[in-house]
Amino acid sequence: RQMCKETDVEYLIEQAAEKGDLPSAKLGVWRVINSTADFLATLNRVFFQNGVGSNLKEVFSLPILPPNYQEHVTELVTTQDFSVMKQK
């Protein structure tokens, strides 16, 4: 499988880390959070009225979630450590 580098989140975060560009890395993090939240909403058969960022509390209360999902999301949103962003 080959991905376009400009849309590959892992590549985006890696490049941002090399440049010390925290805002771009955070953009990549939010892309991951949005994608997983959309998937979880589909899995749980729910729809959101607003964007995922507005509905994180609702996402965290879904019955089907990966273990420690809320902790991982909270860590990704609050960290300024590029290595944490790359490994999650």
Short mmCIF file of N, CA and C in Angstrom, two decimals:
data_model
loop_
_atom_site.label_atom_id
_atom_site.label_comp_id
_atom_site.label_asym_id
_atom_site.label_seq_id
_atom_site.Cartn_x
_atom_site.Cartn_y
_atom_site.Cartn_z
N ARG A 1 0.84 -1.18 0.00
CA ARG A 1 0.00 0.00 0.00
C ARG A 1 0.89 1.24 0.00
N GLN A 2 0.61 2.14 -0.88
CA GLN A 2 1.40 3.36 -0.97
C GLN A 2 0.49 4.56 -0.72
N MET A 3 0.95 5.48 0.14
CA MET A 3 0.15 6.65 0.47
C MET A 3 0.82 7.91 -0.04
N CYS A 4 0.04 8.91 -0.29
CA CYS A 4 0.55 10.22 -0.66
C CYS A 4 1.17 10.84 0.59
N LYS A 5 2.41 11.26 0.51
CA LYS A 5 3.10 11.78 1.69
C LYS A 5 2.38 12.97 2.31
N GLU A 6 1.73 13.79 1.49
CA GLU A 6 1.07 14.98 2.01
C GLU A 6 -0.16 14.64 2.85
N THR A 7 -0.74 13.46 2.66
CA THR A 7 -1.92 13.08 3.42
C THR A 7 -1.62 12.02 4.47
N ASP A 8 -0.43 11.51 4.52
CA ASP A 8 -0.04 10.51 5.50
C ASP A 8 0.26 11.21 6.82
N VAL A 9 -0.55 10.95 7.83
CA VAL A 9 -0.43 11.64 9.11
C VAL A 9 0.92 11.35 9.78
N GLU A 10 1.35 10.13 9.69
CA GLU A 10 2.64 9.77 10.29
C GLU A 10 3.76 10.59 9.67
N TYR A 11 3.72 10.75 8.36
CA TYR A 11 4.72 11.56 7.65
C TYR A 11 4.62 13.01 8.07
N LEU A 12 3.39 13.52 8.17
CA LEU A 12 3.18 14.91 8.58
C LEU A 12 3.77 15.18 9.96
N ILE A 13 3.51 14.30 10.91
CA ILE A 13 4.04 14.49 12.26
C ILE A 13 5.55 14.37 12.27
N GLU A 14 6.08 13.41 11.53
CA GLU A 14 7.54 13.23 11.45
C GLU A 14 8.22 14.48 10.89
N GLN A 15 7.68 15.01 9.81
CA GLN A 15 8.26 16.22 9.21
C GLN A 15 8.14 17.42 10.14
N ALA A 16 7.01 17.54 10.82
CA ALA A 16 6.82 18.64 11.77
C ALA A 16 7.82 18.53 12.91
N ALA A 17 8.05 17.31 13.38
CA ALA A 17 9.01 17.11 14.47
C ALA A 17 10.41 17.51 14.05
N GLU A 18 10.79 17.14 12.83
CA GLU A 18 12.13 17.50 12.34
C GLU A 18 12.32 19.01 12.27
N LYS A 19 11.24 19.73 11.99
CA LYS A 19 11.31 21.19 11.88
C LYS A 19 10.99 21.90 13.20
N GLY A 20 10.56 21.14 14.20
CA GLY A 20 10.14 21.75 15.46
C GLY A 20 8.84 22.52 15.31
N ASP A 21 7.99 22.09 14.38
CA ASP A 21 6.75 22.77 14.04
C ASP A 21 5.58 22.14 14.80
N LEU A 22 5.36 22.61 16.02
CA LEU A 22 4.31 22.04 16.87
C LEU A 22 2.91 22.19 16.28
N PRO A 23 2.54 23.35 15.71
CA PRO A 23 1.18 23.46 15.15
C PRO A 23 0.90 22.43 14.05
N SER A 24 1.85 22.16 13.19
CA SER A 24 1.64 21.16 12.14
C SER A 24 1.53 19.76 12.73
N ALA A 25 2.31 19.48 13.75
CA ALA A 25 2.21 18.18 14.42
C ALA A 25 0.84 18.02 15.06
N LYS A 26 0.35 19.07 15.69
CA LYS A 26 -0.98 19.03 16.32
C LYS A 26 -2.07 18.83 15.26
N LEU A 27 -1.89 19.40 14.09
CA LEU A 27 -2.84 19.17 13.00
C LEU A 27 -2.90 17.68 12.68
N GLY A 28 -1.74 17.04 12.61
CA GLY A 28 -1.71 15.60 12.38
C GLY A 28 -2.40 14.83 13.48
N VAL A 29 -2.18 15.24 14.72
CA VAL A 29 -2.81 14.59 15.87
C VAL A 29 -4.33 14.69 15.76
N TRP A 30 -4.83 15.88 15.43
CA TRP A 30 -6.28 16.05 15.31
C TRP A 30 -6.85 15.24 14.15
N ARG A 31 -6.07 15.06 13.09
CA ARG A 31 -6.54 14.20 11.99
C ARG A 31 -6.74 12.77 12.48
N VAL A 32 -5.81 12.29 13.30
CA VAL A 32 -5.92 10.94 13.86
C VAL A 32 -7.13 10.85 14.78
N ILE A 33 -7.30 11.85 15.66
CA ILE A 33 -8.43 11.85 16.59
C ILE A 33 -9.75 11.88 15.83
N ASN A 34 -9.85 12.74 14.83
CA ASN A 34 -11.09 12.82 14.05
C ASN A 34 -11.39 11.50 13.33
N SER A 35 -10.36 10.90 12.75
CA SER A 35 -10.57 9.64 12.03
C SER A 35 -11.02 8.53 12.98
N THR A 36 -10.38 8.42 14.12
CA THR A 36 -10.76 7.36 15.06
C THR A 36 -12.14 7.63 15.64
N ALA A 37 -12.45 8.89 15.92
CA ALA A 37 -13.77 9.21 16.47
C ALA A 37 -14.87 8.92 15.45
N ASP A 38 -14.62 9.23 14.18
CA ASP A 38 -15.59 8.92 13.13
C ASP A 38 -15.81 7.41 13.03
N PHE A 39 -14.72 6.66 13.09
CA PHE A 39 -14.83 5.21 13.05
C PHE A 39 -15.62 4.69 14.24
N LEU A 40 -15.29 5.20 15.44
CA LEU A 40 -15.98 4.75 16.65
C LEU A 40 -17.47 5.11 16.61
N ALA A 41 -17.79 6.27 16.06
CA ALA A 41 -19.20 6.66 15.93
C ALA A 41 -19.93 5.67 15.01
N THR A 42 -19.31 5.31 13.91
CA THR A 42 -19.91 4.34 13.00
C THR A 42 -20.07 2.99 13.68
N LEU A 43 -19.04 2.57 14.37
CA LEU A 43 -19.08 1.30 15.09
C LEU A 43 -20.20 1.27 16.12
N ASN A 44 -20.39 2.42 16.79
CA ASN A 44 -21.42 2.53 17.82
C ASN A 44 -22.77 2.99 17.28
N ARG A 45 -22.83 3.21 15.96
CA ARG A 45 -24.07 3.61 15.28
C ARG A 45 -24.66 4.91 15.83
N VAL A 46 -23.79 5.92 15.93
CA VAL A 46 -24.25 7.25 16.35
C VAL A 46 -23.75 8.28 15.34
N PHE A 47 -24.38 9.43 15.35
CA PHE A 47 -23.99 10.53 14.49
C PHE A 47 -23.79 11.77 15.34
N PHE A 48 -22.85 12.61 14.95
CA PHE A 48 -22.57 13.84 15.68
C PHE A 48 -23.16 15.02 14.93
N GLN A 49 -23.74 15.95 15.69
CA GLN A 49 -24.28 17.17 15.10
C GLN A 49 -23.16 18.13 14.72
N ASN A 50 -22.13 18.20 15.55
CA ASN A 50 -21.00 19.10 15.33
C ASN A 50 -19.74 18.29 15.07
N GLY A 51 -18.63 18.99 14.95
CA GLY A 51 -17.36 18.31 14.76
C GLY A 51 -16.96 17.50 15.98
N VAL A 52 -16.00 16.62 15.79
CA VAL A 52 -15.56 15.74 16.87
C VAL A 52 -15.03 16.53 18.06
N GLY A 53 -14.27 17.59 17.80
CA GLY A 53 -13.72 18.39 18.90
C GLY A 53 -14.79 18.88 19.84
N SER A 54 -15.95 19.21 19.30
CA SER A 54 -17.08 19.67 20.11
C SER A 54 -17.76 18.51 20.84
N ASN A 55 -17.49 17.31 20.40
CA ASN A 55 -18.20 16.15 20.93
C ASN A 55 -17.30 15.13 21.63
N LEU A 56 -16.12 15.54 22.05
CA LEU A 56 -15.22 14.56 22.67
C LEU A 56 -15.84 13.90 23.89
N LYS A 57 -16.58 14.64 24.69
CA LYS A 57 -17.23 14.02 25.85
C LYS A 57 -18.20 12.93 25.40
N GLU A 58 -18.91 13.20 24.31
CA GLU A 58 -19.83 12.20 23.78
C GLU A 58 -19.06 10.99 23.24
N VAL A 59 -17.96 11.24 22.56
CA VAL A 59 -17.13 10.14 22.05
C VAL A 59 -16.64 9.28 23.21
N PHE A 60 -16.16 9.93 24.28
CA PHE A 60 -15.63 9.19 25.42
C PHE A 60 -16.69 8.35 26.12
N SER A 61 -17.97 8.69 25.94
CA SER A 61 -19.03 7.94 26.62
C SER A 61 -19.63 6.83 25.75
N LEU A 62 -19.11 6.64 24.54
CA LEU A 62 -19.61 5.58 23.68
C LEU A 62 -19.39 4.22 24.34
N PRO A 63 -20.32 3.29 24.14
CA PRO A 63 -20.17 1.99 24.79
C PRO A 63 -19.00 1.16 24.26
N ILE A 64 -18.67 1.30 22.99
CA ILE A 64 -17.57 0.52 22.42
C ILE A 64 -16.39 1.46 22.15
N LEU A 65 -15.35 1.32 22.96
CA LEU A 65 -14.14 2.13 22.83
C LEU A 65 -12.92 1.25 23.05
N PRO A 66 -11.79 1.59 22.45
CA PRO A 66 -10.56 0.87 22.76
C PRO A 66 -10.16 1.14 24.22
N PRO A 67 -9.41 0.22 24.81
CA PRO A 67 -8.94 0.44 26.17
C PRO A 67 -8.13 1.73 26.26
N ASN A 68 -8.38 2.50 27.29
CA ASN A 68 -7.63 3.74 27.58
C ASN A 68 -7.75 4.80 26.48
N TYR A 69 -8.81 4.75 25.71
CA TYR A 69 -8.96 5.70 24.60
C TYR A 69 -8.94 7.15 25.09
N GLN A 70 -9.71 7.45 26.11
CA GLN A 70 -9.77 8.83 26.60
C GLN A 70 -8.40 9.30 27.08
N GLU A 71 -7.68 8.47 27.77
CA GLU A 71 -6.35 8.85 28.26
C GLU A 71 -5.39 9.12 27.11
N HIS A 72 -5.45 8.28 26.08
CA HIS A 72 -4.58 8.48 24.92
C HIS A 72 -4.91 9.79 24.19
N VAL A 73 -6.19 10.04 23.99
CA VAL A 73 -6.60 11.28 23.31
C VAL A 73 -6.17 12.49 24.13
N THR A 74 -6.43 12.46 25.43
CA THR A 74 -6.05 13.57 26.30
C THR A 74 -4.55 13.82 26.25
N GLU A 75 -3.78 12.74 26.28
CA GLU A 75 -2.33 12.89 26.21
C GLU A 75 -1.89 13.49 24.87
N LEU A 76 -2.48 13.03 23.79
CA LEU A 76 -2.12 13.56 22.47
C LEU A 76 -2.48 15.03 22.33
N VAL A 77 -3.62 15.42 22.85
CA VAL A 77 -4.07 16.80 22.73
C VAL A 77 -3.22 17.74 23.58
N THR A 78 -2.76 17.27 24.72
CA THR A 78 -2.06 18.16 25.65
C THR A 78 -0.54 18.13 25.53
N THR A 79 0.01 17.10 24.91
CA THR A 79 1.47 16.98 24.88
C THR A 79 2.11 18.00 23.93
N GLN A 80 3.33 18.33 24.26
CA GLN A 80 4.14 19.15 23.36
C GLN A 80 5.38 18.36 22.95
N ASP A 81 5.36 17.07 23.27
CA ASP A 81 6.48 16.18 23.02
C ASP A 81 6.24 15.43 21.70
N PHE A 82 7.07 15.71 20.72
CA PHE A 82 6.91 15.10 19.40
C PHE A 82 7.02 13.58 19.48
N SER A 83 7.85 13.05 20.34
CA SER A 83 8.02 11.60 20.42
C SER A 83 6.73 10.93 20.88
N VAL A 84 5.98 11.58 21.76
CA VAL A 84 4.69 11.03 22.20
C VAL A 84 3.71 11.02 21.04
N MET A 85 3.70 12.09 20.26
CA MET A 85 2.79 12.17 19.11
C MET A 85 3.12 11.08 18.09
N LYS A 86 4.39 10.80 17.89
CA LYS A 86 4.79 9.82 16.89
C LYS A 86 4.48 8.39 17.32
N GLN A 87 4.55 8.10 18.61
CA GLN A 87 4.36 6.72 19.05
C GLN A 87 2.90 6.36 19.27
N LYS A 88 2.03 7.31 19.50
CA LYS A 88 0.61 7.00 19.73
C LYS A 88 -0.03 6.73 18.41
#
